Short mmCIF file of C-alpha atoms in Angstrom, two decimals:
data_model
loop_
_atom_site.label_atom_id
_atom_site.label_comp_id
_atom_site.label_asym_id
_atom_site.label_seq_id
_atom_site.Cartn_x
_atom_site.Cartn_y
_atom_site.Cartn_z
CA UNK I 1 141.38 -106.93 134.01
CA UNK I 2 138.06 -105.34 134.79
CA UNK I 3 137.16 -102.15 132.97
CA UNK I 4 134.21 -99.83 133.60
CA UNK I 5 133.37 -96.27 132.66
CA UNK I 6 132.27 -93.91 135.42
CA UNK I 7 131.94 -90.68 133.42
CA UNK I 8 133.13 -89.00 130.24
CA UNK I 9 136.57 -88.13 131.57
CA UNK I 10 137.77 -91.14 133.61
CA UNK I 11 138.27 -94.87 133.04
CA UNK I 12 138.86 -97.60 135.62
CA UNK I 13 141.63 -100.18 135.03
CA UNK I 14 142.22 -102.87 137.66
CA UNK I 15 140.43 -100.82 140.29
CA UNK I 16 142.29 -97.57 139.58
CA UNK I 17 140.73 -94.47 138.05
CA UNK I 18 142.81 -92.77 135.28
CA UNK I 19 142.02 -90.03 132.74
CA UNK I 20 140.72 -91.22 129.32
CA UNK I 21 143.70 -89.58 127.59
CA UNK I 22 145.85 -92.40 129.04
CA UNK I 23 143.46 -95.21 128.15
CA UNK I 24 144.81 -95.61 124.62
CA UNK I 25 148.38 -95.81 125.97
CA UNK I 26 147.37 -98.49 128.46
CA UNK I 27 145.71 -100.41 125.66
CA UNK I 28 148.89 -100.14 123.60
CA UNK I 29 151.01 -101.45 126.49
CA UNK I 30 148.61 -104.31 126.95
CA UNK I 31 148.85 -105.17 123.24
CA UNK I 32 152.64 -105.07 123.36
CA UNK I 33 152.60 -107.61 126.17
CA UNK I 34 151.22 -110.40 123.99
CA UNK I 35 151.57 -111.49 120.37
CA UNK I 36 148.24 -113.27 120.60
CA UNK I 37 146.35 -109.97 120.50
CA UNK I 38 147.87 -108.96 117.14
CA UNK I 39 145.05 -110.29 114.98
CA UNK I 40 142.39 -108.50 117.02
CA UNK I 41 144.48 -105.34 116.92
CA UNK I 42 144.87 -105.49 113.14
CA UNK I 43 141.15 -105.94 112.62
CA UNK I 44 140.20 -103.08 114.96
CA UNK I 45 141.26 -99.88 113.16
CA UNK I 46 140.82 -96.76 115.25
CA UNK I 47 141.47 -98.50 118.57
CA UNK I 48 144.84 -96.74 118.75
CA UNK I 49 146.06 -93.59 116.91
CA UNK I 50 147.82 -94.26 113.61
CA UNK I 51 151.27 -93.21 114.77
CA UNK I 52 151.01 -95.57 117.75
CA UNK I 53 149.82 -98.36 115.47
CA UNK I 54 152.93 -97.96 113.36
CA UNK I 55 155.19 -97.82 116.39
CA UNK I 56 153.57 -100.98 117.71
CA UNK I 57 153.93 -102.83 114.41
CA UNK I 58 157.52 -101.67 113.95
CA UNK I 59 158.55 -102.83 117.42
CA UNK I 60 157.14 -106.32 116.88
CA UNK I 61 158.65 -106.50 113.38
CA UNK I 62 162.10 -105.48 114.62
CA UNK I 63 161.94 -108.01 117.45
CA UNK I 64 161.03 -110.77 115.02
CA UNK I 65 163.56 -109.83 112.34
CA UNK I 66 166.50 -109.32 114.73
CA UNK I 67 166.02 -112.53 116.66
CA UNK I 68 169.25 -114.55 116.38
CA UNK I 69 167.73 -117.83 117.54
CA UNK I 70 165.44 -119.93 115.33
CA UNK I 71 161.91 -118.58 115.20
CA UNK I 72 159.25 -120.46 117.10
CA UNK I 73 156.03 -121.58 115.49
CA UNK I 74 154.22 -118.83 117.39
CA UNK I 75 156.60 -116.21 116.03
CA UNK I 76 156.28 -117.56 112.50
CA UNK I 77 152.50 -117.39 112.79
CA UNK I 78 152.77 -113.65 113.44
CA UNK I 79 154.52 -112.88 110.14
CA UNK I 80 151.38 -113.14 107.94
CA UNK I 81 149.43 -111.01 110.42
CA UNK I 82 152.16 -108.38 110.44
CA UNK I 83 152.30 -108.37 106.64
CA UNK I 84 148.55 -107.84 106.51
CA UNK I 85 148.77 -105.05 109.07
CA UNK I 86 151.58 -103.29 107.17
CA UNK I 87 149.60 -103.58 103.91
CA UNK I 88 147.03 -101.25 105.46
CA UNK I 89 149.70 -98.60 106.09
CA UNK I 90 150.48 -96.80 102.78
CA UNK I 91 153.96 -95.61 103.73
CA UNK I 92 157.53 -96.32 102.67
CA UNK I 93 158.17 -97.52 106.22
CA UNK I 94 155.46 -100.15 105.79
CA UNK I 95 157.00 -101.37 102.53
CA UNK I 96 160.49 -101.66 104.00
CA UNK I 97 159.31 -103.43 107.15
CA UNK I 98 157.31 -105.87 105.02
CA UNK I 99 160.42 -106.59 102.95
CA UNK I 100 162.39 -107.34 106.14
CA UNK I 101 159.69 -109.70 107.35
CA UNK I 102 159.66 -111.64 104.09
CA UNK I 103 163.45 -111.82 104.01
CA UNK I 104 163.54 -113.08 107.63
CA UNK I 105 161.08 -115.90 106.97
CA UNK I 106 162.92 -116.89 103.77
CA UNK I 107 166.21 -116.98 105.69
CA UNK I 108 164.59 -119.15 108.35
CA UNK I 109 163.40 -121.57 105.69
CA UNK I 110 166.85 -121.76 104.11
CA UNK I 111 168.26 -122.53 107.55
CA UNK I 112 166.14 -125.66 107.61
CA UNK I 113 163.06 -124.61 109.56
CA UNK I 114 160.31 -126.60 107.89
CA UNK I 115 157.59 -124.48 109.53
CA UNK I 116 158.89 -121.33 107.86
CA UNK I 117 156.76 -120.75 104.81
CA UNK I 118 155.04 -117.87 103.01
CA UNK I 119 151.80 -118.19 101.09
CA UNK I 120 150.81 -116.31 97.96
CA UNK I 121 148.50 -114.26 100.18
CA UNK I 122 151.52 -113.12 102.21
CA UNK I 123 153.36 -112.06 99.08
CA UNK I 124 150.27 -110.26 97.86
CA UNK I 125 150.23 -108.27 101.11
CA UNK I 126 153.80 -107.22 100.33
CA UNK I 127 152.78 -106.31 96.77
CA UNK I 128 149.79 -104.37 98.05
CA UNK I 129 152.04 -102.34 100.36
CA UNK I 130 154.33 -101.35 97.49
CA UNK I 131 151.36 -100.78 95.17
CA UNK I 132 149.80 -98.31 97.62
CA UNK I 133 152.80 -96.05 97.00
CA UNK I 134 153.16 -94.33 93.65
CA UNK I 135 156.02 -95.09 91.28
CA UNK I 136 156.99 -98.49 92.68
CA UNK I 137 155.74 -100.62 89.80
CA UNK I 138 159.22 -101.94 89.02
CA UNK I 139 159.60 -103.34 92.54
CA UNK I 140 156.19 -105.02 92.27
CA UNK I 141 157.24 -106.50 88.96
CA UNK I 142 160.49 -107.83 90.46
CA UNK I 143 158.63 -109.55 93.29
CA UNK I 144 156.23 -111.34 90.94
CA UNK I 145 159.05 -112.38 88.61
CA UNK I 146 160.89 -113.88 91.60
CA UNK I 147 157.77 -115.71 92.74
CA UNK I 148 157.32 -117.20 89.29
CA UNK I 149 161.01 -118.19 89.05
CA UNK I 150 161.15 -119.83 92.51
CA UNK I 151 157.69 -121.32 92.25
CA UNK I 152 157.05 -121.49 96.00
CA UNK I 153 154.51 -120.03 95.85
CA UNK I 154 153.54 -119.22 92.28
CA UNK I 155 151.92 -115.81 91.77
CA UNK I 156 148.17 -115.92 91.31
CA UNK I 157 145.85 -113.64 89.36
CA UNK I 158 145.72 -111.12 92.22
CA UNK I 159 149.52 -110.89 92.19
CA UNK I 160 149.60 -109.96 88.52
CA UNK I 161 146.73 -107.51 88.97
CA UNK I 162 148.66 -105.68 91.68
CA UNK I 163 151.58 -105.21 89.30
CA UNK I 164 149.30 -103.87 86.56
CA UNK I 165 147.61 -101.60 89.09
CA UNK I 166 151.02 -100.28 90.14
CA UNK I 167 151.86 -99.42 86.51
CA UNK I 168 148.47 -97.75 86.12
CA UNK I 169 149.24 -95.57 89.15
CA UNK I 170 152.58 -94.33 87.82
CA UNK I 171 152.61 -90.52 87.86
CA UNK I 172 153.32 -88.91 85.57
CA UNK I 173 152.62 -91.53 82.93
CA UNK I 174 155.66 -91.94 80.70
CA UNK I 175 154.16 -92.66 77.24
CA UNK I 176 157.34 -94.40 76.12
CA UNK I 177 157.61 -96.63 79.18
CA UNK I 178 154.57 -97.44 81.36
CA UNK I 179 152.20 -98.75 78.65
CA UNK I 180 154.90 -101.01 77.20
CA UNK I 181 155.75 -102.43 80.62
CA UNK I 182 152.09 -103.10 81.38
CA UNK I 183 151.67 -104.69 77.96
CA UNK I 184 154.67 -106.90 78.66
CA UNK I 185 153.13 -108.13 81.93
CA UNK I 186 149.88 -108.97 80.17
CA UNK I 187 151.67 -110.81 77.35
CA UNK I 188 153.73 -112.69 79.94
CA UNK I 189 150.57 -113.79 81.76
CA UNK I 190 149.08 -115.19 78.55
CA UNK I 191 152.33 -116.97 77.73
CA UNK I 192 152.64 -118.50 81.21
CA UNK I 193 149.10 -119.83 81.01
CA UNK I 194 149.40 -121.07 77.43
CA UNK I 195 152.69 -122.91 78.16
CA UNK I 196 151.31 -124.55 81.28
CA UNK I 197 153.78 -122.76 83.55
CA UNK I 198 151.14 -121.10 85.72
CA UNK I 199 147.47 -122.03 85.54
CA UNK I 200 146.58 -119.00 87.70
CA UNK I 201 148.09 -116.50 85.27
CA UNK I 202 145.13 -116.45 82.87
CA UNK I 203 144.19 -112.74 82.67
CA UNK I 204 140.60 -111.65 83.13
CA UNK I 205 138.78 -108.61 81.74
CA UNK I 206 140.06 -106.39 84.56
CA UNK I 207 143.67 -107.12 83.61
CA UNK I 208 143.02 -106.14 80.00
CA UNK I 209 141.09 -103.04 81.08
CA UNK I 210 143.99 -101.85 83.24
CA UNK I 211 146.41 -102.24 80.35
CA UNK I 212 143.97 -100.56 77.96
CA UNK I 213 143.55 -97.66 80.39
CA UNK I 214 147.30 -97.17 80.67
CA UNK I 215 147.58 -97.00 76.89
CA UNK I 216 144.61 -94.65 76.51
CA UNK I 217 145.94 -92.24 79.15
CA UNK I 218 149.50 -92.28 77.87
CA UNK I 219 148.94 -90.05 74.85
CA UNK I 220 151.36 -92.24 72.90
CA UNK I 221 151.06 -91.68 69.13
CA UNK I 222 150.37 -95.39 68.63
CA UNK I 223 147.84 -95.64 71.47
CA UNK I 224 144.73 -95.88 69.26
CA UNK I 225 146.15 -98.76 67.21
CA UNK I 226 147.65 -100.42 70.28
CA UNK I 227 144.35 -100.39 72.14
CA UNK I 228 142.46 -101.75 69.15
CA UNK I 229 145.00 -104.54 68.75
CA UNK I 230 144.78 -105.33 72.46
CA UNK I 231 141.00 -105.44 72.28
CA UNK I 232 141.29 -107.92 69.43
CA UNK I 233 143.62 -110.10 71.51
CA UNK I 234 141.13 -109.93 74.35
CA UNK I 235 138.36 -111.19 72.06
CA UNK I 236 140.53 -114.07 70.78
CA UNK I 237 141.46 -115.12 74.30
CA UNK I 238 137.80 -115.07 75.30
CA UNK I 239 136.86 -117.31 72.38
CA UNK I 240 139.57 -119.85 73.22
CA UNK I 241 139.30 -119.89 77.03
CA UNK I 242 135.97 -118.28 77.96
CA UNK I 243 137.82 -115.70 80.09
CA UNK I 244 138.34 -111.95 79.61
CA UNK I 245 135.15 -111.15 77.74
CA UNK I 246 135.36 -107.58 76.41
CA UNK I 247 133.00 -105.18 78.18
CA UNK I 248 131.97 -101.58 77.71
CA UNK I 249 134.90 -100.34 79.83
CA UNK I 250 137.26 -102.11 77.42
CA UNK I 251 135.75 -100.41 74.39
CA UNK I 252 135.61 -97.09 76.24
CA UNK I 253 139.39 -97.18 76.72
CA UNK I 254 139.80 -97.56 72.96
CA UNK I 255 137.42 -94.66 72.37
CA UNK I 256 139.39 -92.56 74.87
CA UNK I 257 142.67 -93.34 73.10
CA UNK I 258 141.25 -92.10 69.80
CA UNK I 259 139.74 -89.04 71.48
CA UNK I 260 143.06 -88.07 73.03
CA UNK I 261 144.89 -88.49 69.73
CA UNK I 262 143.13 -85.44 68.17
CA UNK I 263 143.62 -86.98 64.74
CA UNK I 264 141.43 -85.81 61.84
CA UNK I 265 140.14 -89.36 61.34
CA UNK I 266 139.35 -89.83 65.05
CA UNK I 267 135.70 -88.73 64.77
CA UNK I 268 134.83 -91.23 62.07
CA UNK I 269 136.74 -94.01 63.82
CA UNK I 270 135.02 -93.58 67.19
CA UNK I 271 131.62 -93.47 65.50
CA UNK I 272 132.43 -96.75 63.75
CA UNK I 273 133.48 -98.33 67.03
CA UNK I 274 130.33 -97.07 68.71
CA UNK I 275 128.21 -98.59 65.95
CA UNK I 276 129.94 -101.93 66.51
CA UNK I 277 129.29 -101.64 70.26
CA UNK I 278 125.60 -100.99 69.57
CA UNK I 279 125.52 -104.07 67.32
CA UNK I 280 126.97 -106.21 70.10
CA UNK I 281 124.48 -104.70 72.55
CA UNK I 282 121.57 -105.53 70.26
CA UNK I 283 122.64 -109.21 70.43
CA UNK I 284 123.03 -109.12 74.21
CA UNK I 285 126.82 -109.43 74.08
CA UNK I 286 127.63 -106.02 75.54
CA UNK I 287 126.18 -103.51 77.98
CA UNK I 288 126.43 -99.89 76.92
CA UNK I 289 126.81 -96.89 79.20
CA UNK I 290 126.61 -93.11 78.91
CA UNK I 291 130.42 -92.71 79.00
CA UNK I 292 130.72 -94.23 75.52
CA UNK I 293 128.45 -91.61 73.99
CA UNK I 294 130.11 -88.80 75.97
CA UNK I 295 133.55 -89.78 74.66
CA UNK I 296 132.36 -90.05 71.06
CA UNK I 297 130.58 -86.70 71.31
CA UNK I 298 133.68 -85.02 72.73
CA UNK I 299 135.86 -86.50 70.00
CA UNK I 300 133.55 -85.26 67.27
CA UNK I 301 133.45 -81.74 68.68
CA UNK I 302 137.24 -81.62 69.02
CA UNK I 303 138.17 -82.92 65.59
CA UNK I 304 135.37 -81.87 63.22
CA UNK I 305 134.45 -78.60 61.52
CA UNK I 306 131.45 -76.79 63.03
CA UNK I 307 128.91 -77.73 60.34
CA UNK I 308 129.78 -81.42 60.23
CA UNK I 309 130.16 -81.51 64.00
CA UNK I 310 126.59 -80.30 64.42
CA UNK I 311 125.19 -83.06 62.20
CA UNK I 312 127.28 -85.76 63.84
CA UNK I 313 126.45 -84.50 67.32
CA UNK I 314 122.74 -84.76 66.59
CA UNK I 315 123.22 -88.29 65.24
CA UNK I 316 125.17 -89.34 68.36
CA UNK I 317 122.48 -87.92 70.63
CA UNK I 318 119.80 -89.74 68.65
CA UNK I 319 121.63 -93.04 69.09
CA UNK I 320 122.14 -92.32 72.80
CA UNK I 321 118.44 -91.66 73.30
CA UNK I 322 117.59 -94.97 71.64
CA UNK I 323 120.10 -96.78 73.82
CA UNK I 324 118.67 -95.12 76.91
CA UNK I 325 115.19 -96.19 75.94
CA UNK I 326 116.31 -99.81 75.44
CA UNK I 327 118.34 -100.02 78.65
CA UNK I 328 117.53 -97.17 81.05
CA UNK I 329 119.21 -98.98 83.93
CA UNK I 330 122.71 -98.85 82.44
CA UNK I 331 122.51 -95.98 79.94
CA UNK I 332 121.93 -93.01 82.23
CA UNK I 333 122.42 -90.07 79.87
CA UNK I 334 124.19 -87.09 81.39
CA UNK I 335 123.63 -83.37 81.13
CA UNK I 336 126.90 -82.80 79.30
CA UNK I 337 125.77 -84.91 76.34
CA UNK I 338 122.76 -82.67 75.70
CA UNK I 339 124.80 -79.51 76.32
CA UNK I 340 127.39 -80.66 73.79
CA UNK I 341 124.79 -81.32 71.11
CA UNK I 342 123.13 -77.94 71.66
CA UNK I 343 126.51 -76.20 71.76
CA UNK I 344 127.43 -77.76 68.41
CA UNK I 345 124.23 -76.36 66.93
CA UNK I 346 125.04 -72.91 68.32
CA UNK I 347 128.48 -72.96 66.70
CA UNK I 348 127.11 -74.12 63.35
CA UNK I 349 125.03 -70.93 62.96
CA UNK I 350 122.84 -72.85 60.52
CA UNK I 351 119.40 -71.35 59.70
CA UNK I 352 116.72 -72.93 61.87
CA UNK I 353 119.25 -74.39 64.32
CA UNK I 354 117.41 -72.77 67.22
CA UNK I 355 114.37 -74.98 66.57
CA UNK I 356 116.49 -78.15 66.79
CA UNK I 357 118.27 -76.84 69.87
CA UNK I 358 115.01 -76.15 71.64
CA UNK I 359 113.72 -79.58 70.65
CA UNK I 360 116.76 -81.19 72.23
CA UNK I 361 116.26 -79.17 75.41
CA UNK I 362 112.58 -80.15 75.56
CA UNK I 363 113.52 -83.81 75.21
CA UNK I 364 116.06 -83.42 77.97
CA UNK I 365 113.48 -81.77 80.25
CA UNK I 366 111.02 -84.60 79.60
CA UNK I 367 113.62 -87.27 80.40
CA UNK I 368 114.56 -85.52 83.61
CA UNK I 369 110.94 -85.15 84.69
CA UNK I 370 110.42 -88.86 83.97
CA UNK I 371 113.15 -89.86 86.39
CA UNK I 372 116.50 -89.56 84.57
CA UNK I 373 118.16 -87.47 87.26
CA UNK I 374 121.59 -87.55 85.58
CA UNK I 375 120.42 -85.37 82.68
CA UNK I 376 119.04 -82.44 84.65
CA UNK I 377 119.06 -79.33 82.42
CA UNK I 378 121.45 -76.65 83.62
CA UNK I 379 122.22 -73.02 82.85
CA UNK I 380 124.77 -74.02 80.21
CA UNK I 381 122.18 -75.87 78.14
CA UNK I 382 119.59 -73.10 78.41
CA UNK I 383 122.17 -70.47 77.51
CA UNK I 384 123.30 -72.51 74.51
CA UNK I 385 119.73 -72.56 73.20
CA UNK I 386 119.63 -68.77 73.54
CA UNK I 387 122.93 -68.58 71.64
CA UNK I 388 121.35 -70.63 68.84
CA UNK I 389 118.50 -68.18 68.72
CA UNK I 390 120.87 -65.19 68.62
CA UNK I 391 122.63 -66.70 65.58
CA UNK I 392 119.43 -67.02 63.52
CA UNK I 393 119.37 -64.87 60.38
CA UNK I 394 116.00 -65.77 58.82
CA UNK I 395 113.25 -66.47 61.35
CA UNK I 396 114.31 -63.73 63.72
CA UNK I 397 110.94 -63.05 65.36
CA UNK I 398 110.40 -66.73 66.18
CA UNK I 399 113.98 -67.03 67.34
CA UNK I 400 113.64 -64.12 69.78
CA UNK I 401 110.40 -65.55 71.16
CA UNK I 402 112.18 -68.86 71.75
CA UNK I 403 115.11 -67.08 73.37
CA UNK I 404 112.85 -65.17 75.74
CA UNK I 405 110.86 -68.29 76.62
CA UNK I 406 114.08 -70.18 77.35
CA UNK I 407 115.48 -67.33 79.44
CA UNK I 408 112.35 -67.21 81.57
CA UNK I 409 112.65 -70.92 82.34
CA UNK I 410 116.14 -70.63 83.85
CA UNK I 411 116.14 -70.77 87.64
CA UNK I 412 119.43 -68.90 88.07
CA UNK I 413 120.81 -67.19 84.94
CA UNK I 414 124.49 -66.27 85.03
CA UNK I 415 126.37 -63.35 83.47
CA UNK I 416 126.87 -65.33 80.25
CA UNK I 417 123.12 -65.88 80.01
CA UNK I 418 122.42 -62.16 80.36
CA UNK I 419 125.11 -61.28 77.84
CA UNK I 420 123.75 -63.81 75.34
CA UNK I 421 120.21 -62.49 75.76
CA UNK I 422 121.44 -58.96 75.08
CA UNK I 423 123.14 -60.31 71.98
CA UNK I 424 119.81 -61.83 70.94
CA UNK I 425 118.20 -58.40 71.34
CA UNK I 426 120.87 -56.82 69.14
CA UNK I 427 120.69 -59.48 66.43
CA UNK I 428 116.99 -60.33 66.31
CA UNK I 429 115.00 -57.17 67.10
CA UNK I 430 114.79 -54.15 64.79
CA UNK I 431 117.13 -51.37 65.85
CA UNK I 432 114.45 -48.72 66.37
CA UNK I 433 111.79 -51.07 67.78
CA UNK I 434 110.45 -50.06 71.21
CA UNK I 435 110.41 -53.77 72.07
CA UNK I 436 114.19 -53.82 71.77
CA UNK I 437 114.71 -51.00 74.27
CA UNK I 438 112.09 -52.47 76.58
CA UNK I 439 113.78 -55.88 76.54
CA UNK I 440 117.21 -54.37 77.15
CA UNK I 441 115.97 -52.32 80.12
CA UNK I 442 114.33 -55.42 81.58
CA UNK I 443 117.45 -57.56 81.15
CA UNK I 444 119.79 -54.96 82.63
CA UNK I 445 117.54 -54.52 85.65
CA UNK I 446 117.52 -58.28 86.19
CA UNK I 447 121.29 -58.52 85.70
CA UNK I 448 121.96 -55.77 88.25
CA UNK I 449 119.62 -57.42 90.73
CA UNK I 450 121.32 -60.80 90.23
CA UNK I 451 124.83 -59.34 90.52
CA UNK I 452 125.69 -60.54 87.01
CA UNK I 453 126.83 -57.36 85.25
CA UNK I 454 130.28 -58.07 83.86
CA UNK I 455 132.39 -57.15 80.85
CA UNK I 456 130.38 -59.31 78.51
CA UNK I 457 127.05 -57.83 79.62
CA UNK I 458 128.35 -54.27 79.30
CA UNK I 459 129.75 -54.95 75.82
CA UNK I 460 126.51 -56.50 74.65
CA UNK I 461 124.57 -53.59 76.13
CA UNK I 462 126.53 -51.15 73.98
CA UNK I 463 125.78 -53.22 70.86
CA UNK I 464 122.09 -53.65 71.64
CA UNK I 465 121.19 -50.06 72.56
CA UNK I 466 124.10 -47.60 72.39
CA UNK I 467 121.68 -44.79 73.05
CA UNK I 468 120.80 -46.29 76.45
CA UNK I 469 124.36 -47.23 77.38
CA UNK I 470 125.16 -44.33 79.73
CA UNK I 471 121.68 -44.20 81.19
CA UNK I 472 121.62 -47.90 82.14
CA UNK I 473 125.14 -47.81 83.54
CA UNK I 474 123.98 -44.95 85.78
CA UNK I 475 127.19 -42.97 85.35
CA UNK I 476 129.52 -45.87 86.09
CA UNK I 477 132.34 -46.90 83.78
CA UNK I 478 132.90 -50.40 82.45
CA UNK I 479 135.99 -50.81 84.62
CA UNK I 480 134.41 -49.45 87.79
CA UNK I 481 131.06 -51.10 88.24
CA UNK I 482 129.36 -51.20 91.67
CA UNK I 483 130.28 -54.36 93.65
CA UNK I 484 126.63 -55.28 94.05
CA UNK I 485 126.30 -55.46 90.27
CA UNK I 486 129.22 -57.86 89.90
CA UNK I 487 129.02 -59.87 93.13
CA UNK I 488 128.09 -63.15 91.43
CA UNK I 489 130.70 -63.10 88.70
CA UNK I 490 133.77 -65.28 89.16
CA UNK I 491 137.02 -63.33 88.80
CA UNK I 492 138.33 -65.73 86.14
CA UNK I 493 135.16 -65.15 84.12
CA UNK I 494 135.62 -61.41 84.34
CA UNK I 495 139.06 -61.73 82.75
CA UNK I 496 137.80 -63.94 79.94
CA UNK I 497 135.28 -61.37 78.76
CA UNK I 498 133.59 -62.48 75.57
CA UNK I 499 135.60 -65.68 75.48
CA UNK I 500 133.25 -66.98 78.16
CA UNK I 501 130.34 -66.69 75.74
CA UNK I 502 128.70 -69.89 74.54
#
């Protein structure tokens, strides 16, 4: 069949010119005429629209499954290709058609056809089809259990991984069910390998990580202890077999389980685990990453009183900076880590906290300028430094100077930034000082120009200079501000009012 294109709208088939809209249909009819084109079809996604692909696959599958005569070798050779094609179609239809194909080949084998056989790869295609759909982990588990019981073929590591992946994808995660089922699969794998029943069942680090992740996401009350125990089992298996070496993702799942528990002892526990991770890293047995420090920082801020949280946050950041210096390739510190440390200082309201906050920001700026693009300072960090300054009760003059310097460095201040700066004016400058009124006028003019005058800004204006309140609002009320003054304030932020403050 000779094909040539004459223009953008017509295609020539066998000497006849037809519109391009029919070319895909002609291709489909050509594919339907021969089983031998199936492999090329499967490996050429986009050649035919998806709905036509499915119709094509379903027609061939039905023809094969409903054949009453023994299947020919050519027909049997199409089953693996069809299973692979269906595995790329994440639909219930694909799963059911794959089941029919497997059942048909099994029936053919039981009828005495020696050529009828399915490989572990074929079964894994079936598993992959079910796994692509949520909440089908039990079916995946049944298939693997049957494979292990029959033994022809035995499930391999990929088979077990697909089952664990299916349990990880269960939504919503049932804390009393999914983690226990995943744990059972993992224990079964170890037992099969240890008893010599399946040499391919030895779990690797990915298997453990999937089970650890399911536990850490479950929110189960025992999740922290369960993940620690599982990590210990992982280490023992690695020592005895050389497989499943714990990695930073494994430890991170344990940290996440503790973080989600919100227990009072969680902060101390995650810091202890992090210290152990750093010890392993110092001996070259583990690679750290920024996620570990982020999780520990978040846990500390969630479960610790403001004063202690500030001290611990600074310690975590110090350790993270050292880790980044030792291994800048893997430990790419993120903006949120610096913001969290500065935010903890702002909440502590400790004398002199603004100096430490500004020091952290300066270190962050230096890292970013030296190539650490993941820690780019943002408006949240700058505003948090200003909030630290506003909370100072002793060195007020120095604190206001730092606040103003920080404000001037922000590329795009938001309404929280302006409100926090007005708070700094109210808290740090003498009430009758001309500098206070001058600063307030300047800030309000900038806020109006930027479209960042919201409830918080108006409230802080009244506190900073009540005598200028009506003048600077230009006769408008707090509830009826000009649209151009508020154009860059998100509606949800307007409703939060002062709760949006750092």
